Coordinates of C-alpha atoms in Angstrom, one line a residue:
I1 CA 0.0 0.0 0.0
F2 CA 1.4 3.4 -0.9
T3 CA -0.1 6.3 0.9
D4 CA 0.8 9.9 1.5
T5 CA 0.5 11.4 5.0
K6 CA 1.8 14.4 7.0
D7 CA 4.3 14.2 9.8
S8 CA 1.5 15.2 12.2
T9 CA -0.6 12.2 11.3
T10 CA -1.1 9.9 14.2
V11 CA -0.5 6.2 14.1
L12 CA -4.2 5.7 14.8
E13 CA -5.1 7.9 11.7
L14 CA -2.7 5.8 9.6
K15 CA -4.4 2.6 10.9
N16 CA -7.7 4.2 9.7
I17 CA -6.3 4.7 6.3
I18 CA -5.2 1.1 6.2
H19 CA -8.7 0.1 7.5
G20 CA -10.2 2.0 4.5
I21 CA -8.2 -0.1 2.1
T22 CA -8.1 -3.5 3.8
S23 CA -11.2 -3.4 6.0
Q24 CA -9.0 -4.7 8.9
D25 CA -10.3 -3.0 12.1
V26 CA -7.8 -0.6 13.6
E27 CA -7.8 -2.5 17.0
D28 CA -6.7 -5.6 15.1
Q29 CA -3.7 -3.9 13.6
Q30 CA -0.1 -3.4 14.9
L31 CA 2.2 -1.2 12.9
F32 CA 6.0 -1.5 12.8
V33 CA 8.7 0.4 11.1
F34 CA 10.9 -1.8 8.9
K35 CA 14.5 -0.4 9.4
D36 CA 17.9 -2.0 9.0
N37 CA 16.3 -5.1 7.7
E38 CA 14.2 -5.8 10.8
F39 CA 11.0 -4.6 12.3
Q40 CA 11.2 -2.2 15.2
E41 CA 8.9 -2.0 18.3
P42 CA 5.2 -1.6 17.6
L43 CA 4.1 2.0 17.0
E44 CA 1.8 3.6 19.6
D45 CA -1.6 4.8 18.4
N46 CA -1.4 8.2 20.2
K47 CA 2.0 9.1 18.7
T48 CA 2.4 11.2 15.5
L49 CA 4.5 9.8 12.7
S50 CA 7.1 12.4 13.4
D51 CA 7.2 11.2 17.1
C52 CA 8.1 7.8 15.6
G53 CA 10.9 9.2 13.4
I54 CA 8.8 9.1 10.2
T55 CA 9.1 12.5 8.5
A56 CA 9.4 13.9 5.0
V57 CA 13.2 13.5 5.3
T58 CA 13.0 9.8 6.2
A59 CA 10.2 8.8 3.9
K60 CA 10.3 10.2 0.4
A61 CA 8.4 9.2 -2.8
Q62 CA 11.7 8.1 -4.4
A63 CA 12.8 6.3 -1.2
P64 CA 9.6 5.2 0.7
L65 CA 9.7 4.0 4.3
T66 CA 8.3 0.6 4.9
I67 CA 5.8 0.1 7.7
G68 CA 4.7 -3.4 8.5
V69 CA 1.2 -4.4 9.5
A70 CA 0.5 -7.3 11.8
H71 CA -3.0 -8.5 12.2
R72 CA -4.7 -10.0 15.3
Q73 CA -5.2 -13.7 15.1
D74 CA -8.1 -15.7 16.3
D75 CA -6.5 -16.5 19.6
G76 CA -6.1 -12.7 20.3
T77 CA -2.3 -12.5 19.7
F78 CA -0.8 -10.6 16.8
E79 CA 1.0 -12.4 14.0
Q80 CA 4.7 -11.9 13.6
P81 CA 5.3 -9.1 11.1
S82 CA 6.9 -10.1 7.9
F83 CA 8.1 -8.2 4.9
D84 CA 6.3 -9.5 1.8
P85 CA 6.3 -7.1 -1.1
Y86 CA 3.1 -7.4 -3.1
S87 CA 3.8 -4.6 -5.4
L88 CA 6.5 -2.2 -6.5
P89 CA 6.4 1.5 -6.2
P90 CA 5.5 3.3 -9.4
D91 CA 8.2 4.8 -11.6
L92 CA 9.3 8.3 -10.6
P93 CA 7.9 11.2 -12.7
D94 CA 10.6 12.8 -14.8
V95 CA 10.6 15.9 -12.7
M96 CA 11.7 13.8 -9.6
R97 CA 14.5 11.9 -11.4
P98 CA 18.1 13.1 -11.0
Q99 CA 19.0 15.2 -13.9
E100 CA 22.4 14.7 -15.6
S101 CA 24.1 17.9 -16.6
N102 CA 25.1 18.0 -20.2
V103 CA 26.1 21.6 -20.0
Q104 CA 29.7 22.3 -21.1
L105 CA 31.3 25.3 -19.6
Q106 CA 33.0 27.6 -22.1
P107 CA 36.1 29.5 -21.0
P108 CA 35.4 33.2 -20.6
A109 CA 36.1 35.2 -23.7
D110 CA 39.3 37.2 -23.7
P111 CA 38.3 40.8 -23.2
Q112 CA 41.3 42.0 -25.3
C113 CA 40.0 40.1 -28.4
A114 CA 36.7 41.8 -28.4

């Protein structure tokens, strides 16, 4: 799921966004940041994304941050989060791609030759 949120969005609000897409109740979700190839501690509902270190600097369109969702199982416990990519991010628009400079600098004209 790719979504766009503000730094001031709470974890609970993000869970509501996920609920709107997956129909998984918010109380049956646990969210985790996937960092350094492992899931961190569960995110707290009352914290903002910036409180959790999720900002426009750490999560960009060209380098999205991965948040894992664990669902509550029938026995009341949460499943272990796993990273299973189901889709790839869309290609970057041309305006967001790094531009190569093909400009060649010319030496300044000799003022005595003008």
